[in-house]
mmCIF file of C-alpha atoms in Angstrom:
data_model
loop_
_atom_site.group_PDB
_atom_site.id
_atom_site.type_symbol
_atom_site.label_atom_id
_atom_site.label_comp_id
_atom_site.label_asym_id
_atom_site.label_seq_id
_atom_site.Cartn_x
_atom_site.Cartn_y
_atom_site.Cartn_z
ATOM 1 C CA UNK A 209 -10.264 22.460 18.407
ATOM 2 C CA UNK A 210 -6.758 23.132 19.787
ATOM 3 C CA UNK A 211 -6.291 19.523 20.970
ATOM 4 C CA UNK A 212 -7.619 18.163 17.512
ATOM 5 C CA UNK A 213 -4.722 20.173 15.900
ATOM 6 C CA UNK A 214 -2.252 18.426 18.179
ATOM 7 C CA UNK A 215 -3.705 15.068 17.279
ATOM 8 C CA UNK A 216 -3.374 16.019 13.489
ATOM 9 C CA UNK A 217 0.432 16.934 14.068
ATOM 10 C CA UNK A 218 0.999 13.742 16.071
ATOM 11 C CA UNK A 219 -0.663 11.557 13.510
ATOM 12 C CA UNK A 220 1.365 13.103 10.771
ATOM 13 C CA UNK A 221 4.701 12.619 12.678
ATOM 14 C CA UNK A 222 3.682 9.018 13.470
ATOM 15 C CA UNK A 223 2.941 8.364 9.771
ATOM 16 C CA UNK A 224 6.401 9.656 8.882
ATOM 17 C CA UNK A 225 8.040 7.505 11.624
ATOM 18 C CA UNK A 226 6.070 4.373 10.452
ATOM 19 C CA UNK A 227 7.208 5.034 6.760
ATOM 20 C CA UNK A 228 10.774 5.755 7.812
ATOM 21 C CA UNK A 229 10.922 2.651 9.992
ATOM 22 C CA UNK A 230 9.629 0.625 6.953
ATOM 23 C CA UNK A 231 12.232 2.045 4.763
ATOM 24 C CA UNK A 232 15.041 1.480 7.287
ATOM 25 C CA UNK A 233 13.913 -2.172 8.108
ATOM 26 C CA UNK A 234 13.318 -1.292 11.804
ATOM 27 C CA UNK A 235 10.118 -3.206 12.664
ATOM 28 C CA UNK A 236 10.493 -2.596 16.355
ATOM 29 C CA UNK A 237 10.428 1.301 15.819
ATOM 30 C CA UNK A 238 7.515 0.756 13.423
ATOM 31 C CA UNK A 239 5.631 -1.327 16.150
ATOM 32 C CA UNK A 240 6.079 1.437 18.574
ATOM 33 C CA UNK A 241 4.866 4.129 16.299
ATOM 34 C CA UNK A 242 1.838 2.001 15.263
ATOM 35 C CA UNK A 243 0.930 1.445 18.889
ATOM 36 C CA UNK A 244 0.896 5.165 19.450
ATOM 37 C CA UNK A 245 -1.078 5.884 16.269
ATOM 38 C CA UNK A 246 -3.674 3.218 17.352
ATOM 39 C CA UNK A 247 -4.268 5.187 20.616
ATOM 40 C CA UNK A 248 -4.698 8.403 18.627
ATOM 41 C CA UNK A 249 -7.141 6.767 16.106
ATOM 42 C CA UNK A 250 -9.121 5.425 19.049
ATOM 43 C CA UNK A 251 -9.322 8.770 20.662
ATOM 44 C CA UNK A 252 -10.578 10.275 17.419
ATOM 45 C CA UNK A 253 -13.322 7.774 17.137
ATOM 46 C CA UNK A 254 -11.672 5.804 14.200
ATOM 47 C CA UNK A 255 -12.208 2.462 15.850
ATOM 48 C CA UNK A 256 -11.747 0.129 12.959
ATOM 49 C CA UNK A 257 -8.470 1.752 11.926
ATOM 50 C CA UNK A 258 -7.319 1.665 15.586
ATOM 51 C CA UNK A 259 -8.085 -2.098 15.837
ATOM 52 C CA UNK A 260 -6.209 -2.940 12.520
ATOM 53 C CA UNK A 261 -3.127 -0.816 13.363
ATOM 54 C CA UNK A 262 -2.915 -2.179 16.985
ATOM 55 C CA UNK A 263 -3.269 -5.719 15.615
ATOM 56 C CA UNK A 264 -0.386 -4.942 13.094
ATOM 57 C CA UNK A 265 1.757 -3.400 15.950
ATOM 58 C CA UNK A 266 1.187 -6.581 18.014
ATOM 59 C CA UNK A 267 2.323 -8.717 15.179
ATOM 60 C CA UNK A 268 5.518 -6.502 14.387
ATOM 61 C CA UNK A 269 6.404 -6.584 18.133
ATOM 62 C CA UNK A 270 6.100 -10.372 18.339
ATOM 63 C CA UNK A 271 8.157 -10.656 15.251
ATOM 64 C CA UNK A 272 10.906 -8.623 17.013
ATOM 65 C CA UNK A 273 10.742 -10.652 20.242
ATOM 66 C CA UNK A 274 9.441 -7.578 21.893
ATOM 67 C CA UNK A 275 6.904 -9.399 24.193
ATOM 68 C CA UNK A 276 6.155 -6.467 26.438
ATOM 69 C CA UNK A 277 5.400 -4.137 23.506
ATOM 70 C CA UNK A 278 3.204 -6.914 21.946
ATOM 71 C CA UNK A 279 1.310 -7.144 25.228
ATOM 72 C CA UNK A 280 0.880 -3.394 25.315
ATOM 73 C CA UNK A 281 -0.627 -3.546 21.838
ATOM 74 C CA UNK A 282 -2.895 -6.449 22.766
ATOM 75 C CA UNK A 283 -4.062 -4.602 25.835
ATOM 76 C CA UNK A 284 -4.770 -1.371 23.933
ATOM 77 C CA UNK A 285 -6.634 -3.377 21.325
ATOM 78 C CA UNK A 286 -8.661 -5.079 23.938
ATOM 79 C CA UNK A 287 -9.560 -1.869 25.548
ATOM 80 C CA UNK A 288 -10.823 -0.505 22.136
ATOM 81 C CA UNK A 289 -12.859 -3.585 21.835
ATOM 82 C CA UNK A 290 -14.445 -3.298 25.344
ATOM 83 C CA UNK A 291 -15.014 0.430 24.950
ATOM 84 C CA UNK A 292 -16.503 0.317 21.445
ATOM 85 C CA UNK A 293 -18.422 -2.866 21.277
#
């Protein structure tokens, strides 16, 4: 139960970071926050949401030319696919 509370706080902070990055026009920051949120969603069992946000994180990272971050997002999404297929 205590860990779940930490996930709630982390998810709320990441949502704020994603919204702020969107407002400020910082797609790389948005991609980083989305990658982390995807990992939290997957650990909570929300596989479909995790897949979507990780795919979006990969797209934003590629848009920024952040190939390593895009690869991280792709790997995370592949792990979600493998673990939950």
